[in-house]
Amino acid sequence: FSFENAQLQTVASFCDGEKLVVDYVDYNFQLVTRLNLPMKYSQEQQCRNSLDRIKDTLSKHGVNTLIATCEKSVTFPMKEIFTPTIDVSRHYSIEIKSILGKRLSRDETCSIDAVSIQRALESVDVELGEAGCSEYGNHSYEYILYVKKSKTPFIQTFKGGVYSSESACQEQLEKAVDAIESMGKTTIYKYCTNSGASSVPVIYYAR
């Protein structure tokens, strides 16, 4: 781990069972937190590649990665899952947020438009850290990780009514996007939920 690079003075470090415990002194009043990341991977290398991309993005904003690892777990029936885990130190004005988005159907491939999402985020001075698809529980989901500062707009969520078909939901989704953007807001990410007999329009937007 790299506590010294973050100007944290390590006092002691030891293992307590399977947990690593680190005692340190912080002279710069930083926030030390573990990121709540929504992604999971079936292969360890995929997880490590994701870690590297996230660390690169965080370093651009002065966020120090203290510990970064891929935690392995086994789910039924004997399936290995790798979860990226990152502990960071950061200034209180910097926030790292995530969105767990659309649930994919069994035969649906990942088609999240990372380029459009990045363009929309940058227009409100927020940076995209990662966008893609990963397993979460028994399903695969789209996800977004982004970095914002306290002076940049908050990203809000709109959820519409329940529709009996995805086509009806998509029609209302576009109408809702038009209404939101007519008020001078920026659409970041949009989709219709896929939960069998019903579908709900969901929009993430910035004020």
Short mmCIF file of C-alpha atoms in Angstrom, two decimals:
data_model
loop_
_atom_site.label_atom_id
_atom_site.label_comp_id
_atom_site.label_asym_id
_atom_site.label_seq_id
_atom_site.Cartn_x
_atom_site.Cartn_y
_atom_site.Cartn_z
CA PHE A 1 0.00 0.00 0.00
CA SER A 2 1.07 3.64 -0.49
CA PHE A 3 0.12 5.67 2.56
CA GLU A 4 3.35 7.68 2.47
CA ASN A 5 2.57 8.89 -1.08
CA ALA A 6 -0.66 10.33 0.31
CA GLN A 7 1.27 12.06 3.12
CA LEU A 8 -0.19 9.75 5.74
CA GLN A 9 2.30 8.57 8.35
CA THR A 10 1.92 4.86 9.01
CA VAL A 11 2.13 3.93 12.69
CA ALA A 12 1.47 0.20 12.47
CA SER A 13 0.01 -2.36 10.07
CA PHE A 14 -1.02 -5.94 10.72
CA CYS A 15 -3.41 -8.67 9.61
CA ASP A 16 -6.46 -9.48 11.70
CA GLY A 17 -7.67 -12.75 10.22
CA GLU A 18 -8.30 -11.94 6.56
CA LYS A 19 -8.40 -8.16 7.16
CA LEU A 20 -5.52 -5.71 6.84
CA VAL A 21 -5.47 -3.11 9.62
CA VAL A 22 -3.43 0.08 9.26
CA ASP A 23 -2.99 2.74 11.94
CA TYR A 24 -1.84 6.10 10.59
CA VAL A 25 -1.54 9.81 11.34
CA ASP A 26 -3.14 12.30 8.95
CA TYR A 27 -1.64 15.79 9.04
CA ASN A 28 -3.65 17.14 6.08
CA PHE A 29 -7.22 16.37 7.23
CA GLN A 30 -7.98 14.11 4.28
CA LEU A 31 -10.94 11.78 3.90
CA VAL A 32 -9.94 8.13 3.84
CA THR A 33 -12.71 6.02 2.35
CA ARG A 34 -13.41 2.80 0.50
CA LEU A 35 -15.12 3.35 -2.83
CA ASN A 36 -18.51 1.75 -3.33
CA LEU A 37 -17.91 0.24 -6.77
CA PRO A 38 -20.82 -1.42 -8.60
CA MET A 39 -18.80 -3.65 -10.91
CA LYS A 40 -17.92 -7.34 -10.65
CA TYR A 41 -16.04 -9.56 -13.11
CA SER A 42 -15.81 -13.23 -13.96
CA GLN A 43 -12.07 -12.99 -14.77
CA GLU A 44 -9.35 -11.56 -12.54
CA GLN A 45 -7.56 -9.79 -15.40
CA GLN A 46 -10.74 -7.90 -16.31
CA CYS A 47 -10.93 -6.74 -12.71
CA ARG A 48 -7.29 -5.62 -12.66
CA ASN A 49 -7.67 -3.73 -15.95
CA SER A 50 -10.64 -1.91 -14.47
CA LEU A 51 -8.62 -1.07 -11.36
CA ASP A 52 -5.84 0.44 -13.47
CA ARG A 53 -8.24 2.64 -15.42
CA ILE A 54 -9.97 3.87 -12.27
CA LYS A 55 -6.65 4.62 -10.53
CA ASP A 56 -5.48 6.66 -13.54
CA THR A 57 -8.65 8.74 -13.46
CA LEU A 58 -8.47 9.30 -9.71
CA SER A 59 -4.82 10.39 -9.85
CA LYS A 60 -5.74 13.20 -12.27
CA HIS A 61 -7.88 14.70 -9.50
CA GLY A 62 -5.34 14.35 -6.72
CA VAL A 63 -7.07 11.30 -5.25
CA ASN A 64 -4.46 8.94 -3.79
CA THR A 65 -5.01 5.21 -4.07
CA LEU A 66 -3.94 3.61 -0.80
CA ILE A 67 -4.88 -0.02 -1.40
CA ALA A 68 -6.26 -1.52 -4.62
CA THR A 69 -7.06 -5.19 -5.02
CA CYS A 70 -9.45 -7.65 -6.60
CA GLU A 71 -11.36 -9.65 -4.01
CA LYS A 72 -12.31 -13.15 -5.08
CA SER A 73 -15.51 -14.80 -3.98
CA VAL A 74 -17.28 -17.99 -5.03
CA THR A 75 -20.99 -18.03 -5.80
CA PHE A 76 -23.34 -20.93 -6.43
CA PRO A 77 -22.77 -23.06 -8.42
CA MET A 78 -18.99 -22.75 -7.85
CA LYS A 79 -18.52 -19.61 -9.93
CA GLU A 80 -15.62 -17.25 -9.22
CA ILE A 81 -16.37 -13.51 -9.04
CA PHE A 82 -13.72 -10.76 -8.78
CA THR A 83 -14.68 -7.43 -7.22
CA PRO A 84 -12.40 -4.36 -7.51
CA THR A 85 -11.80 -2.80 -4.11
CA ILE A 86 -10.08 0.57 -3.70
CA ASP A 87 -9.29 2.54 -0.54
CA VAL A 88 -8.41 6.17 -1.23
CA SER A 89 -7.49 9.42 0.48
CA ARG A 90 -9.07 12.53 -0.97
CA HIS A 91 -9.85 16.16 -0.34
CA TYR A 92 -13.35 16.74 1.07
CA SER A 93 -14.34 18.67 -2.08
CA ILE A 94 -13.84 15.64 -4.36
CA GLU A 95 -16.53 12.97 -4.65
CA ILE A 96 -16.40 9.63 -6.44
CA LYS A 97 -19.91 8.46 -7.35
CA SER A 98 -21.32 5.42 -9.13
CA ILE A 99 -24.51 4.51 -10.96
CA LEU A 100 -25.83 0.96 -11.19
CA GLY A 101 -27.94 1.24 -14.33
CA LYS A 102 -29.89 -0.90 -16.74
CA ARG A 103 -30.24 -4.61 -16.04
CA LEU A 104 -29.47 -6.60 -19.17
CA SER A 105 -31.63 -9.47 -20.35
CA ARG A 106 -30.06 -12.91 -20.68
CA ASP A 107 -29.43 -12.59 -24.43
CA GLU A 108 -28.57 -8.87 -24.43
CA THR A 109 -25.01 -7.69 -25.09
CA CYS A 110 -23.39 -4.67 -23.45
CA SER A 111 -24.05 -1.55 -25.52
CA ILE A 112 -23.59 1.32 -23.07
CA ASP A 113 -22.56 4.49 -24.95
CA ALA A 114 -19.51 5.56 -22.93
CA VAL A 115 -18.55 8.27 -25.46
CA SER A 116 -21.90 10.07 -25.17
CA ILE A 117 -21.88 9.73 -21.39
CA GLN A 118 -18.37 11.14 -21.19
CA ARG A 119 -19.32 14.07 -23.44
CA ALA A 120 -22.39 14.86 -21.33
CA LEU A 121 -20.44 14.67 -18.05
CA GLU A 122 -17.64 16.87 -19.37
CA SER A 123 -20.20 19.51 -20.39
CA VAL A 124 -21.00 19.98 -16.68
CA ASP A 125 -17.34 19.69 -15.53
CA VAL A 126 -17.67 16.12 -14.26
CA GLU A 127 -15.23 13.42 -15.39
CA LEU A 128 -16.12 9.89 -16.38
CA GLY A 129 -14.05 7.30 -14.56
CA GLU A 130 -15.46 4.12 -16.05
CA ALA A 131 -18.54 2.97 -17.95
CA GLY A 132 -19.34 -0.59 -18.93
CA CYS A 133 -21.21 -3.73 -17.94
CA SER A 134 -20.56 -6.25 -15.21
CA GLU A 135 -22.21 -8.98 -13.22
CA TYR A 136 -24.03 -7.97 -10.06
CA GLY A 137 -25.89 -10.66 -8.17
CA ASN A 138 -27.59 -13.01 -10.64
CA HIS A 139 -27.74 -10.48 -13.49
CA SER A 140 -25.55 -8.21 -15.60
CA TYR A 141 -25.92 -4.45 -15.36
CA GLU A 142 -24.62 -1.31 -16.99
CA TYR A 143 -22.63 0.89 -14.62
CA ILE A 144 -21.01 4.34 -14.53
CA LEU A 145 -18.30 5.67 -12.22
CA TYR A 146 -17.66 9.42 -12.22
CA VAL A 147 -15.63 12.03 -10.34
CA LYS A 148 -17.07 15.42 -9.36
CA LYS A 149 -16.00 18.38 -7.26
CA SER A 150 -18.17 20.23 -4.78
CA LYS A 151 -18.71 23.20 -7.12
CA THR A 152 -19.97 21.09 -10.04
CA PRO A 153 -23.68 20.22 -10.44
CA PHE A 154 -25.23 17.27 -8.66
CA ILE A 155 -26.50 14.46 -10.84
CA GLN A 156 -30.19 13.87 -10.17
CA THR A 157 -32.47 10.91 -10.97
CA PHE A 158 -35.89 10.93 -12.60
CA LYS A 159 -38.09 7.81 -12.56
CA GLY A 160 -41.35 7.80 -14.49
CA GLY A 161 -44.46 5.65 -14.34
CA VAL A 162 -44.79 1.93 -14.98
CA TYR A 163 -45.53 0.80 -18.55
CA SER A 164 -46.65 -2.60 -19.77
CA SER A 165 -44.20 -2.71 -22.68
CA GLU A 166 -40.68 -1.48 -23.32
CA SER A 167 -41.77 0.27 -26.53
CA ALA A 168 -44.28 2.38 -24.59
CA CYS A 169 -41.60 3.10 -22.01
CA GLN A 170 -39.11 4.20 -24.68
CA GLU A 171 -41.67 6.60 -26.12
CA GLN A 172 -42.26 8.22 -22.73
CA LEU A 173 -38.52 8.19 -22.01
CA GLU A 174 -37.83 10.41 -25.03
CA LYS A 175 -40.66 12.77 -24.06
CA ALA A 176 -39.24 13.05 -20.55
CA VAL A 177 -35.75 13.75 -21.94
CA ASP A 178 -37.15 16.54 -24.12
CA ALA A 179 -38.94 18.05 -21.12
CA ILE A 180 -35.84 17.91 -18.92
CA GLU A 181 -33.59 19.43 -21.56
CA SER A 182 -36.16 22.17 -22.34
CA MET A 183 -35.53 23.37 -18.77
CA GLY A 184 -31.81 23.77 -19.48
CA LYS A 185 -30.73 20.54 -17.83
CA THR A 186 -28.23 18.04 -19.29
CA THR A 187 -29.14 14.38 -19.80
CA ILE A 188 -26.29 12.13 -18.67
CA TYR A 189 -27.73 8.62 -18.95
CA LYS A 190 -31.14 7.16 -19.74
CA TYR A 191 -32.78 3.75 -20.06
CA CYS A 192 -35.96 1.73 -19.54
CA THR A 193 -35.87 -0.94 -16.87
CA ASN A 194 -36.21 -4.52 -18.01
CA SER A 195 -38.15 -6.48 -15.39
CA GLY A 196 -40.45 -8.80 -17.28
CA ALA A 197 -44.03 -7.54 -17.58
CA SER A 198 -43.30 -3.89 -16.77
CA SER A 199 -40.85 -1.16 -17.74
CA VAL A 200 -39.98 2.18 -16.10
CA PRO A 201 -38.14 5.13 -17.72
CA VAL A 202 -35.07 6.27 -15.76
CA ILE A 203 -33.05 9.41 -16.49
CA TYR A 204 -29.90 10.73 -14.82
CA TYR A 205 -29.40 14.43 -15.45
CA ALA A 206 -27.42 17.41 -14.19
CA ARG A 207 -28.92 20.73 -13.21
#
